[in-house]
């Protein structure tokens, strides 16, 4: 047999299933968990990522507020009442000496009865970093007086000015972050639990449970939120401790907010409970509780989280508004809304516009939450 | 239709009854009542309260009765058109609320009108010019508008107006018109003062409305019938107005239900800041001083406004969209 075969046959191993096989990249994509895909989707949404980063920084800051703030929450500088913001300079008479502020000269103008502050260009007060300043108790564990940044010894550093008691506004905003940001979180957790339980029961059981829940939701929705919040927070006893008022307020925020979430959960469950796997679970003897939490909720958990993220800012705003009206938190608890109470008096704001500055972190936070929640909502359905 | 109407109105009345009970409980939650704070206030001024007057007030306002009885007396009165007396103003509630409430309705109606008039063209433009510079710009502005809390906006605007224009924006009319008979000048002054609150309250609603209209219209514009119509050579305007716009309008109307509570809420707090004699300041005072009947009637009226607005929007929707069957329950 000298003849070779009439046609060429490759001896190389051949896998007939090759067409169906996935490249490593494809495999990574198809095998990825839903959360991983959400993360990939979210990463593409630039604005959402940046907003998330800002929120992360803000929330991280509440762990170490005391170190970040140059002054203590209640430190009064009796000689510097309504001092204007001090500008941070780098060059003194053309010479570089690092970040510093000029000292403030104070004069009481008897003609118009106003305090007048001017920069004294002769006295340079270099800022100190990693320094010792006002003492505080760190996480109520130990006493310390470490600060990230402080004024020069004997000098002042009011980056955003001071209020009517000579308290540093920047420090107070940093302390206020702690309360303002946690109010929303605690409130949303409560509203989340209520919304899932009530909406879940309504959607899963249907019938009179559903009817009852629906009516309750309708009734709550027909009272405009803010007046309801106002009424409820006016009901908080005046003699409660500030901490109790704080939790009372979050309770109120959560109690008024849940209908929206409950509605979403209910409508989803109504559709999902007819699915085959749900029937299978019922046949295998799973209890309603297990079916709801284990089989049904994970289907749209990501959606729920996204919409919860979107309702945190409204809680933060509600706290700010209520505190601003004097119905929410009261000093000594300090939130951004409490700080803004000082800005209620237009005459004062006209003379000392820096009293309005606590509005800026409110707007930044609300914007960040909105963008982040928006990105999250888009990412919540990664299979689109 | 008649059946549906009757059922709807019955549900509305029932809802309002429950709301009234809820509201009454909420207002009664704080310890004590108006009298205890009244006595405390007198004592802090070093005066002793006249025991006879206290007893008289207690009788007059049924404060010596248990809460459920107070509630029944109040709700019974309302059903007969008597809203009780405001303790603080010593006037029938209806007299205190009357004018204030007319202003509140004018304000809220103007805000809704503002939202629709502004949101409609912008939403349509944004959708038809998707991803153009105009669209991006408007989206950005809309986001800022959505996120900026309206009471902060009011504060900042007031500050800017005072600082740079030297005018004070508060109040509903120039001070020299107060307590004057209604003249054309007075009406104009009121309208001038309405502009800022309307914009401030309406901003977030407008931004939200633009987003929704844009999204809805975009959904419609990508459907096949639009392509078909375009292929057949229909002019752009006609194509837009004839079908997609009408479809996109549905949620626009159904949204009143969401919009109204938001606007009413917004107007309460903005009114406090801008010192408008509408619901806000009076409600705040009434809540603080536990003027039960005044605060209760107020909250009830606000809810009535909301519930009625939702009812209207449902009706309007049913009229405008024949696909919606009333029997199956609408807008679900």
PDB file of N, CA, C and O in Angstrom, chain A residues 219 221-227 230-232 234-235 237 317 320-321 324-327 340 343 346-347 349-350 353 356 359 362-363 366-367 370-371 374, chain B residues 15 18-19 22 26 29-30 143-144 147-149 151-152 155 158-159 162-163 258 261 264-265 268-269 272-273 283-284 287-288 299 302-303 306-307 310:
ATOM      1  N   UNK A 219     -53.711  54.494  53.480  1.00  0.00           N
ATOM      2  CA  UNK A 219     -53.994  55.515  54.481  1.00  0.00           C
ATOM      3  C   UNK A 219     -52.735  56.288  54.830  1.00  0.00           C
ATOM      4  O   UNK A 219     -52.729  57.516  54.886  1.00  0.00           O
ATOM      5  N   UNK A 221     -50.184  56.718  52.998  1.00  0.00           N
ATOM      6  CA  UNK A 221     -49.756  57.537  51.865  1.00  0.00           C
ATOM      7  C   UNK A 221     -50.630  58.756  51.644  1.00  0.00           C
ATOM      8  O   UNK A 221     -50.240  59.676  50.944  1.00  0.00           O
ATOM      9  N   UNK A 222     -51.830  58.733  52.204  1.00  0.00           N
ATOM     10  CA  UNK A 222     -52.693  59.891  51.956  1.00  0.00           C
ATOM     11  C   UNK A 222     -52.437  61.011  52.961  1.00  0.00           C
ATOM     12  O   UNK A 222     -53.030  62.072  52.847  1.00  0.00           O
ATOM     13  N   UNK A 223     -51.592  60.764  53.940  1.00  0.00           N
ATOM     14  CA  UNK A 223     -51.158  61.872  54.786  1.00  0.00           C
ATOM     15  C   UNK A 223     -49.783  62.297  54.298  1.00  0.00           C
ATOM     16  O   UNK A 223     -48.870  61.487  54.290  1.00  0.00           O
ATOM     17  N   UNK A 224     -49.635  63.553  53.881  1.00  0.00           N
ATOM     18  CA  UNK A 224     -48.328  63.984  53.399  1.00  0.00           C
ATOM     19  C   UNK A 224     -47.256  63.748  54.466  1.00  0.00           C
ATOM     20  O   UNK A 224     -47.492  63.962  55.649  1.00  0.00           O
ATOM     21  N   UNK A 225     -46.086  63.277  53.997  1.00  0.00           N
ATOM     22  CA  UNK A 225     -45.051  62.824  54.923  1.00  0.00           C
ATOM     23  C   UNK A 225     -44.635  63.861  55.946  1.00  0.00           C
ATOM     24  O   UNK A 225     -44.605  63.592  57.142  1.00  0.00           O
ATOM     25  N   UNK A 226     -44.312  65.043  55.458  1.00  0.00           N
ATOM     26  CA  UNK A 226     -43.700  66.005  56.376  1.00  0.00           C
ATOM     27  C   UNK A 226     -44.623  66.411  57.521  1.00  0.00           C
ATOM     28  O   UNK A 226     -44.217  66.392  58.680  1.00  0.00           O
ATOM     29  N   UNK A 227     -45.887  66.756  57.230  1.00  0.00           N
ATOM     30  CA  UNK A 227     -46.776  67.072  58.346  1.00  0.00           C
ATOM     31  C   UNK A 227     -46.917  65.904  59.320  1.00  0.00           C
ATOM     32  O   UNK A 227     -46.975  66.118  60.540  1.00  0.00           O
ATOM     33  N   UNK A 230     -43.897  65.853  61.327  1.00  0.00           N
ATOM     34  CA  UNK A 230     -43.948  66.965  62.275  1.00  0.00           C
ATOM     35  C   UNK A 230     -44.809  66.596  63.473  1.00  0.00           C
ATOM     36  O   UNK A 230     -44.435  66.809  64.623  1.00  0.00           O
ATOM     37  N   UNK A 231     -45.985  66.034  63.185  1.00  0.00           N
ATOM     38  CA  UNK A 231     -46.884  65.666  64.264  1.00  0.00           C
ATOM     39  C   UNK A 231     -46.257  64.634  65.187  1.00  0.00           C
ATOM     40  O   UNK A 231     -46.288  64.769  66.413  1.00  0.00           O
ATOM     41  N   UNK A 232     -45.621  63.607  64.579  1.00  0.00           N
ATOM     42  CA  UNK A 232     -45.042  62.544  65.393  1.00  0.00           C
ATOM     43  C   UNK A 232     -43.871  63.050  66.221  1.00  0.00           C
ATOM     44  O   UNK A 232     -43.730  62.690  67.386  1.00  0.00           O
ATOM     45  N   UNK A 234     -43.340  66.066  67.174  1.00  0.00           N
ATOM     46  CA  UNK A 234     -43.807  66.968  68.224  1.00  0.00           C
ATOM     47  C   UNK A 234     -44.271  66.153  69.424  1.00  0.00           C
ATOM     48  O   UNK A 234     -44.360  66.659  70.539  1.00  0.00           O
ATOM     49  N   UNK A 235     -44.567  64.862  69.176  1.00  0.00           N
ATOM     50  CA  UNK A 235     -45.059  64.012  70.251  1.00  0.00           C
ATOM     51  C   UNK A 235     -43.928  63.454  71.108  1.00  0.00           C
ATOM     52  O   UNK A 235     -44.175  62.887  72.162  1.00  0.00           O
ATOM     53  N   UNK A 237     -41.487  63.267  73.893  1.00  0.00           N
ATOM     54  CA  UNK A 237     -41.486  64.008  75.147  1.00  0.00           C
ATOM     55  C   UNK A 237     -40.267  64.921  75.274  1.00  0.00           C
ATOM     56  O   UNK A 237     -39.167  64.533  74.870  1.00  0.00           O
ATOM     57  N   UNK A 317     -32.769  64.247  54.783  1.00  0.00           N
ATOM     58  CA  UNK A 317     -33.400  65.552  54.608  1.00  0.00           C
ATOM     59  C   UNK A 317     -34.489  65.765  55.636  1.00  0.00           C
ATOM     60  O   UNK A 317     -34.647  66.864  56.171  1.00  0.00           O
ATOM     61  N   UNK A 320     -32.961  66.730  58.820  1.00  0.00           N
ATOM     62  CA  UNK A 320     -32.475  68.094  58.742  1.00  0.00           C
ATOM     63  C   UNK A 320     -33.628  69.079  58.851  1.00  0.00           C
ATOM     64  O   UNK A 320     -33.565  70.048  59.604  1.00  0.00           O
ATOM     65  N   UNK A 321     -34.698  68.813  58.108  1.00  0.00           N
ATOM     66  CA  UNK A 321     -35.836  69.729  58.107  1.00  0.00           C
ATOM     67  C   UNK A 321     -36.476  69.792  59.490  1.00  0.00           C
ATOM     68  O   UNK A 321     -36.766  70.884  59.999  1.00  0.00           O
ATOM     69  N   UNK A 324     -34.303  71.545  61.897  1.00  0.00           N
ATOM     70  CA  UNK A 324     -34.306  72.956  61.536  1.00  0.00           C
ATOM     71  C   UNK A 324     -35.546  73.644  62.097  1.00  0.00           C
ATOM     72  O   UNK A 324     -35.500  74.775  62.566  1.00  0.00           O
ATOM     73  N   UNK A 325     -36.670  72.942  62.070  1.00  0.00           N
ATOM     74  CA  UNK A 325     -37.917  73.525  62.576  1.00  0.00           C
ATOM     75  C   UNK A 325     -37.993  73.467  64.095  1.00  0.00           C
ATOM     76  O   UNK A 325     -38.934  73.975  64.691  1.00  0.00           O
ATOM     77  N   UNK A 326     -36.987  72.794  64.699  1.00  0.00           N
ATOM     78  CA  UNK A 326     -37.008  72.707  66.152  1.00  0.00           C
ATOM     79  C   UNK A 326     -37.841  71.546  66.655  1.00  0.00           C
ATOM     80  O   UNK A 326     -38.132  71.462  67.845  1.00  0.00           O
ATOM     81  N   UNK A 327     -38.243  70.646  65.760  1.00  0.00           N
ATOM     82  CA  UNK A 327     -39.053  69.505  66.188  1.00  0.00           C
ATOM     83  C   UNK A 327     -38.227  68.232  66.268  1.00  0.00           C
ATOM     84  O   UNK A 327     -38.684  67.224  66.779  1.00  0.00           O
ATOM     85  N   UNK A 340     -28.056  74.184  61.300  1.00  0.00           N
ATOM     86  CA  UNK A 340     -28.739  75.133  60.419  1.00  0.00           C
ATOM     87  C   UNK A 340     -29.766  75.978  61.168  1.00  0.00           C
ATOM     88  O   UNK A 340     -30.227  76.995  60.656  1.00  0.00           O
ATOM     89  N   UNK A 343     -29.065  79.401  61.203  1.00  0.00           N
ATOM     90  CA  UNK A 343     -29.242  80.164  59.969  1.00  0.00           C
ATOM     91  C   UNK A 343     -30.689  80.580  59.767  1.00  0.00           C
ATOM     92  O   UNK A 343     -31.045  81.123  58.737  1.00  0.00           O
ATOM     93  N   UNK A 346     -32.602  85.485  59.311  1.00  0.00           N
ATOM     94  CA  UNK A 346     -32.051  86.049  58.075  1.00  0.00           C
ATOM     95  C   UNK A 346     -31.085  87.199  58.346  1.00  0.00           C
ATOM     96  O   UNK A 346     -30.106  87.376  57.638  1.00  0.00           O
ATOM     97  N   UNK A 347     -31.352  87.992  59.384  1.00  0.00           N
ATOM     98  CA  UNK A 347     -30.464  89.117  59.685  1.00  0.00           C
ATOM     99  C   UNK A 347     -29.069  88.590  60.017  1.00  0.00           C
ATOM    100  O   UNK A 347     -28.061  89.102  59.555  1.00  0.00           O
ATOM    101  N   UNK A 349     -27.813  85.721  59.118  1.00  0.00           N
ATOM    102  CA  UNK A 349     -27.190  85.113  57.938  1.00  0.00           C
ATOM    103  C   UNK A 349     -26.630  86.192  57.016  1.00  0.00           C
ATOM    104  O   UNK A 349     -25.576  86.027  56.412  1.00  0.00           O
ATOM    105  N   UNK A 350     -27.326  87.317  56.946  1.00  0.00           N
ATOM    106  CA  UNK A 350     -26.845  88.374  56.072  1.00  0.00           C
ATOM    107  C   UNK A 350     -25.490  88.894  56.568  1.00  0.00           C
ATOM    108  O   UNK A 350     -24.592  89.167  55.775  1.00  0.00           O
ATOM    109  N   UNK A 353     -22.638  85.131  56.663  1.00  0.00           N
ATOM    110  CA  UNK A 353     -23.139  84.131  55.703  1.00  0.00           C
ATOM    111  C   UNK A 353     -22.596  82.733  55.940  1.00  0.00           C
ATOM    112  O   UNK A 353     -23.195  81.763  55.482  1.00  0.00           O
ATOM    113  N   UNK A 356     -24.567  79.535  56.896  1.00  0.00           N
ATOM    114  CA  UNK A 356     -25.293  78.684  55.941  1.00  0.00           C
ATOM    115  C   UNK A 356     -24.470  77.489  55.485  1.00  0.00           C
ATOM    116  O   UNK A 356     -24.987  76.593  54.827  1.00  0.00           O
ATOM    117  N   UNK A 359     -25.265  73.673  55.094  1.00  0.00           N
ATOM    118  CA  UNK A 359     -26.152  73.199  54.031  1.00  0.00           C
ATOM    119  C   UNK A 359     -25.366  72.440  52.967  1.00  0.00           C
ATOM    120  O   UNK A 359     -25.904  71.552  52.304  1.00  0.00           O
ATOM    121  N   UNK A 362     -25.002  68.706  53.411  1.00  0.00           N
ATOM    122  CA  UNK A 362     -26.313  68.082  53.201  1.00  0.00           C
ATOM    123  C   UNK A 362     -26.529  67.852  51.715  1.00  0.00           C
ATOM    124  O   UNK A 362     -26.880  66.745  51.278  1.00  0.00           O
ATOM    125  N   UNK A 363     -26.277  68.894  50.922  1.00  0.00           N
ATOM    126  CA  UNK A 363     -26.525  68.778  49.482  1.00  0.00           C
ATOM    127  C   UNK A 363     -25.582  67.745  48.864  1.00  0.00           C
ATOM    128  O   UNK A 363     -26.006  66.907  48.059  1.00  0.00           O
ATOM    129  N   UNK A 366     -26.774  64.208  49.808  1.00  0.00           N
ATOM    130  CA  UNK A 366     -28.004  63.821  49.130  1.00  0.00           C
ATOM    131  C   UNK A 366     -27.740  63.535  47.651  1.00  0.00           C
ATOM    132  O   UNK A 366     -28.208  62.538  47.101  1.00  0.00           O
ATOM    133  N   UNK A 367     -26.924  64.396  47.031  1.00  0.00           N
ATOM    134  CA  UNK A 367     -26.571  64.168  45.627  1.00  0.00           C
ATOM    135  C   UNK A 367     -25.850  62.837  45.474  1.00  0.00           C
ATOM    136  O   UNK A 367     -26.166  62.036  44.589  1.00  0.00           O
ATOM    137  N   UNK A 370     -28.128  59.958  45.739  1.00  0.00           N
ATOM    138  CA  UNK A 370     -28.980  59.839  44.560  1.00  0.00           C
ATOM    139  C   UNK A 370     -28.244  59.215  43.387  1.00  0.00           C
ATOM    140  O   UNK A 370     -28.754  58.304  42.737  1.00  0.00           O
ATOM    141  N   UNK A 371     -27.028  59.706  43.120  1.00  0.00           N
ATOM    142  CA  UNK A 371     -26.258  59.163  42.003  1.00  0.00           C
ATOM    143  C   UNK A 371     -25.911  57.708  42.257  1.00  0.00           C
ATOM    144  O   UNK A 371     -26.041  56.850  41.385  1.00  0.00           O
ATOM    145  N   UNK A 374     -28.887  55.524  41.944  1.00  0.00           N
ATOM    146  CA  UNK A 374     -29.262  55.418  40.536  1.00  0.00           C
ATOM    147  C   UNK A 374     -28.401  54.373  39.835  1.00  0.00           C
ATOM    148  O   UNK A 374     -28.914  53.520  39.103  1.00  0.00           O
TER     149      UNK A 374
ATOM    150  N   UNK B  15     -61.256  56.260  54.423  1.00  0.00           N
ATOM    151  CA  UNK B  15     -59.845  56.596  54.600  1.00  0.00           C
ATOM    152  C   UNK B  15     -59.698  57.831  55.473  1.00  0.00           C
ATOM    153  O   UNK B  15     -58.906  57.863  56.411  1.00  0.00           O
ATOM    154  N   UNK B  18     -60.305  57.119  59.132  1.00  0.00           N
ATOM    155  CA  UNK B  18     -59.154  56.490  59.787  1.00  0.00           C
ATOM    156  C   UNK B  18     -58.046  57.512  59.986  1.00  0.00           C
ATOM    157  O   UNK B  18     -57.417  57.580  61.049  1.00  0.00           O
ATOM    158  N   UNK B  19     -57.810  58.316  58.942  1.00  0.00           N
ATOM    159  CA  UNK B  19     -56.780  59.350  59.052  1.00  0.00           C
ATOM    160  C   UNK B  19     -57.090  60.275  60.218  1.00  0.00           C
ATOM    161  O   UNK B  19     -56.206  60.622  61.006  1.00  0.00           O
ATOM    162  N   UNK B  22     -56.182  58.605  63.402  1.00  0.00           N
ATOM    163  CA  UNK B  22     -54.718  58.530  63.485  1.00  0.00           C
ATOM    164  C   UNK B  22     -54.131  59.878  63.890  1.00  0.00           C
ATOM    165  O   UNK B  22     -53.293  59.985  64.796  1.00  0.00           O
ATOM    166  N   UNK B  26     -52.053  60.959  67.200  1.00  0.00           N
ATOM    167  CA  UNK B  26     -50.702  61.517  67.098  1.00  0.00           C
ATOM    168  C   UNK B  26     -50.611  62.838  67.849  1.00  0.00           C
ATOM    169  O   UNK B  26     -49.652  63.095  68.577  1.00  0.00           O
ATOM    170  N   UNK B  29     -50.540  62.417  71.567  1.00  0.00           N
ATOM    171  CA  UNK B  29     -49.440  61.632  72.120  1.00  0.00           C
ATOM    172  C   UNK B  29     -48.612  62.368  73.165  1.00  0.00           C
ATOM    173  O   UNK B  29     -48.259  61.789  74.188  1.00  0.00           O
ATOM    174  N   UNK B  30     -48.269  63.629  72.934  1.00  0.00           N
ATOM    175  CA  UNK B  30     -47.431  64.288  73.939  1.00  0.00           C
ATOM    176  C   UNK B  30     -48.142  64.319  75.284  1.00  0.00           C
ATOM    177  O   UNK B  30     -49.368  64.392  75.335  1.00  0.00           O
ATOM    178  N   UNK B 143     -31.001  66.779  37.992  1.00  0.00           N
ATOM    179  CA  UNK B 143     -30.495  66.015  39.133  1.00  0.00           C
ATOM    180  C   UNK B 143     -30.226  66.929  40.317  1.00  0.00           C
ATOM    181  O   UNK B 143     -30.574  66.628  41.460  1.00  0.00           O
ATOM    182  N   UNK B 144     -29.599  68.070  40.011  1.00  0.00           N
ATOM    183  CA  UNK B 144     -29.329  69.024  41.094  1.00  0.00           C
ATOM    184  C   UNK B 144     -30.652  69.457  41.716  1.00  0.00           C
ATOM    185  O   UNK B 144     -30.801  69.520  42.944  1.00  0.00           O
ATOM    186  N   UNK B 147     -32.065  66.874  43.931  1.00  0.00           N
ATOM    187  CA  UNK B 147     -31.337  66.575  45.164  1.00  0.00           C
ATOM    188  C   UNK B 147     -31.322  67.731  46.145  1.00  0.00           C
ATOM    189  O   UNK B 147     -31.149  67.522  47.337  1.00  0.00           O
ATOM    190  N   UNK B 148     -31.493  68.959  45.644  1.00  0.00           N
ATOM    191  CA  UNK B 148     -31.401  70.073  46.572  1.00  0.00           C
ATOM    192  C   UNK B 148     -32.684  70.159  47.381  1.00  0.00           C
ATOM    193  O   UNK B 148     -33.754  70.323  46.824  1.00  0.00           O
ATOM    194  N   UNK B 149     -32.559  70.037  48.679  1.00  0.00           N
ATOM    195  CA  UNK B 149     -33.749  70.108  49.524  1.00  0.00           C
ATOM    196  C   UNK B 149     -34.405  71.478  49.397  1.00  0.00           C
ATOM    197  O   UNK B 149     -33.700  72.493  49.393  1.00  0.00           O
ATOM    198  N   UNK B 151     -36.160  73.349  51.301  1.00  0.00           N
ATOM    199  CA  UNK B 151     -36.071  74.389  52.328  1.00  0.00           C
ATOM    200  C   UNK B 151     -34.692  75.036  52.346  1.00  0.00           C
ATOM    201  O   UNK B 151     -34.550  76.217  52.665  1.00  0.00           O
ATOM    202  N   UNK B 152     -33.661  74.252  51.945  1.00  0.00           N
ATOM    203  CA  UNK B 152     -32.335  74.866  51.848  1.00  0.00           C
ATOM    204  C   UNK B 152     -32.291  75.828  50.674  1.00  0.00           C
ATOM    205  O   UNK B 152     -31.703  76.897  50.752  1.00  0.00           O
ATOM    206  N   UNK B 155     -33.809  78.958  51.781  1.00  0.00           N
ATOM    207  CA  UNK B 155     -32.876  79.721  52.622  1.00  0.00           C
ATOM    208  C   UNK B 155     -31.853  80.449  51.768  1.00  0.00           C
ATOM    209  O   UNK B 155     -31.610  81.648  51.936  1.00  0.00           O
ATOM    210  N   UNK B 158     -33.310  83.229  49.700  1.00  0.00           N
ATOM    211  CA  UNK B 158     -33.635  84.382  50.531  1.00  0.00           C
ATOM    212  C   UNK B 158     -32.388  85.168  50.873  1.00  0.00           C
ATOM    213  O   UNK B 158     -32.376  86.393  50.848  1.00  0.00           O
ATOM    214  N   UNK B 159     -31.331  84.407  51.183  1.00  0.00           N
ATOM    215  CA  UNK B 159     -30.069  85.057  51.518  1.00  0.00           C
ATOM    216  C   UNK B 159     -29.547  85.852  50.325  1.00  0.00           C
ATOM    217  O   UNK B 159     -29.179  87.026  50.454  1.00  0.00           O
ATOM    218  N   UNK B 162     -31.611  88.958  49.609  1.00  0.00           N
ATOM    219  CA  UNK B 162     -31.413  90.000  50.609  1.00  0.00           C
ATOM    220  C   UNK B 162     -30.058  90.658  50.413  1.00  0.00           C
ATOM    221  O   UNK B 162     -29.903  91.865  50.503  1.00  0.00           O
ATOM    222  N   UNK B 163     -29.065  89.817  50.126  1.00  0.00           N
ATOM    223  CA  UNK B 163     -27.695  90.312  50.051  1.00  0.00           C
ATOM    224  C   UNK B 163     -27.476  91.143  48.788  1.00  0.00           C
ATOM    225  O   UNK B 163     -26.891  92.212  48.832  1.00  0.00           O
ATOM    226  N   UNK B 258     -48.570  60.910  43.430  1.00  0.00           N
ATOM    227  CA  UNK B 258     -47.277  61.015  44.096  1.00  0.00           C
ATOM    228  C   UNK B 258     -46.891  62.463  44.323  1.00  0.00           C
ATOM    229  O   UNK B 258     -46.265  62.807  45.307  1.00  0.00           O
ATOM    230  N   UNK B 261     -48.790  64.811  47.605  1.00  0.00           N
ATOM    231  CA  UNK B 261     -48.257  64.815  48.974  1.00  0.00           C
ATOM    232  C   UNK B 261     -46.902  65.503  49.044  1.00  0.00           C
ATOM    233  O   UNK B 261     -46.613  66.223  49.991  1.00  0.00           O
ATOM    234  N   UNK B 264     -47.441  69.253  48.904  1.00  0.00           N
ATOM    235  CA  UNK B 264     -48.022  69.747  50.153  1.00  0.00           C
ATOM    236  C   UNK B 264     -46.972  69.748  51.258  1.00  0.00           C
ATOM    237  O   UNK B 264     -46.816  70.724  51.995  1.00  0.00           O
ATOM    238  N   UNK B 265     -46.201  68.652  51.344  1.00  0.00           N
ATOM    239  CA  UNK B 265     -45.115  68.584  52.322  1.00  0.00           C
ATOM    240  C   UNK B 265     -44.151  69.733  52.125  1.00  0.00           C
ATOM    241  O   UNK B 265     -43.784  70.428  53.064  1.00  0.00           O
ATOM    242  N   UNK B 268     -45.353  73.091  53.201  1.00  0.00           N
ATOM    243  CA  UNK B 268     -45.418  73.323  54.646  1.00  0.00           C
ATOM    244  C   UNK B 268     -44.115  73.913  55.154  1.00  0.00           C
ATOM    245  O   UNK B 268     -44.095  74.944  55.819  1.00  0.00           O
ATOM    246  N   UNK B 269     -42.999  73.262  54.785  1.00  0.00           N
ATOM    247  CA  UNK B 269     -41.732  73.729  55.353  1.00  0.00           C
ATOM    248  C   UNK B 269     -41.240  75.007  54.687  1.00  0.00           C
ATOM    249  O   UNK B 269     -40.733  75.915  55.344  1.00  0.00           O
ATOM    250  N   UNK B 272     -42.862  77.923  56.206  1.00  0.00           N
ATOM    251  CA  UNK B 272     -42.304  78.329  57.493  1.00  0.00           C
ATOM    252  C   UNK B 272     -41.112  79.242  57.269  1.00  0.00           C
ATOM    253  O   UNK B 272     -40.967  80.279  57.915  1.00  0.00           O
ATOM    254  N   UNK B 273     -40.252  78.857  56.317  1.00  0.00           N
ATOM    255  CA  UNK B 273     -39.032  79.638  56.102  1.00  0.00           C
ATOM    256  C   UNK B 273     -39.330  80.972  55.447  1.00  0.00           C
ATOM    257  O   UNK B 273     -38.814  82.008  55.851  1.00  0.00           O
ATOM    258  N   UNK B 283     -49.653  75.464  61.295  1.00  0.00           N
ATOM    259  CA  UNK B 283     -49.619  74.058  61.725  1.00  0.00           C
ATOM    260  C   UNK B 283     -48.525  73.836  62.758  1.00  0.00           C
ATOM    261  O   UNK B 283     -48.732  73.186  63.788  1.00  0.00           O
ATOM    262  N   UNK B 284     -47.353  74.411  62.481  1.00  0.00           N
ATOM    263  CA  UNK B 284     -46.223  74.257  63.395  1.00  0.00           C
ATOM    264  C   UNK B 284     -46.583  74.779  64.778  1.00  0.00           C
ATOM    265  O   UNK B 284     -46.355  74.114  65.795  1.00  0.00           O
ATOM    266  N   UNK B 287     -49.123  72.543  66.482  1.00  0.00           N
ATOM    267  CA  UNK B 287     -48.532  71.305  66.983  1.00  0.00           C
ATOM    268  C   UNK B 287     -47.738  71.561  68.245  1.00  0.00           C
ATOM    269  O   UNK B 287     -47.779  70.797  69.198  1.00  0.00           O
ATOM    270  N   UNK B 288     -47.005  72.660  68.253  1.00  0.00           N
ATOM    271  CA  UNK B 288     -46.158  72.956  69.402  1.00  0.00           C
ATOM    272  C   UNK B 288     -46.985  73.238  70.637  1.00  0.00           C
ATOM    273  O   UNK B 288     -46.649  72.828  71.733  1.00  0.00           O
ATOM    274  N   UNK B 299     -54.360  68.883  59.731  1.00  0.00           N
ATOM    275  CA  UNK B 299     -53.830  67.655  59.130  1.00  0.00           C
ATOM    276  C   UNK B 299     -54.912  66.961  58.319  1.00  0.00           C
ATOM    277  O   UNK B 299     -54.661  66.418  57.246  1.00  0.00           O
ATOM    278  N   UNK B 302     -55.298  68.737  55.033  1.00  0.00           N
ATOM    279  CA  UNK B 302     -54.185  68.442  54.130  1.00  0.00           C
ATOM    280  C   UNK B 302     -54.373  67.064  53.506  1.00  0.00           C
ATOM    281  O   UNK B 302     -54.178  66.869  52.309  1.00  0.00           O
ATOM    282  N   UNK B 303     -54.805  66.096  54.349  1.00  0.00           N
ATOM    283  CA  UNK B 303     -55.038  64.749  53.819  1.00  0.00           C
ATOM    284  C   UNK B 303     -56.187  64.761  52.822  1.00  0.00           C
ATOM    285  O   UNK B 303     -56.140  64.087  51.796  1.00  0.00           O
ATOM    286  N   UNK B 306     -54.987  65.823  49.567  1.00  0.00           N
ATOM    287  CA  UNK B 306     -54.227  64.772  48.901  1.00  0.00           C
ATOM    288  C   UNK B 306     -55.136  63.692  48.340  1.00  0.00           C
ATOM    289  O   UNK B 306     -55.027  63.299  47.180  1.00  0.00           O
ATOM    290  N   UNK B 307     -56.027  63.215  49.191  1.00  0.00           N
ATOM    291  CA  UNK B 307     -56.908  62.125  48.770  1.00  0.00           C
ATOM    292  C   UNK B 307     -57.765  62.563  47.590  1.00  0.00           C
ATOM    293  O   UNK B 307     -57.944  61.831  46.614  1.00  0.00           O
ATOM    294  N   UNK B 310     -55.736  62.660  44.403  1.00  0.00           N
ATOM    295  CA  UNK B 310     -55.525  61.329  43.835  1.00  0.00           C
ATOM    296  C   UNK B 310     -56.784  60.847  43.122  1.00  0.00           C
ATOM    297  O   UNK B 310     -56.727  60.263  42.043  1.00  0.00           O
TER     298      UNK B 310
END
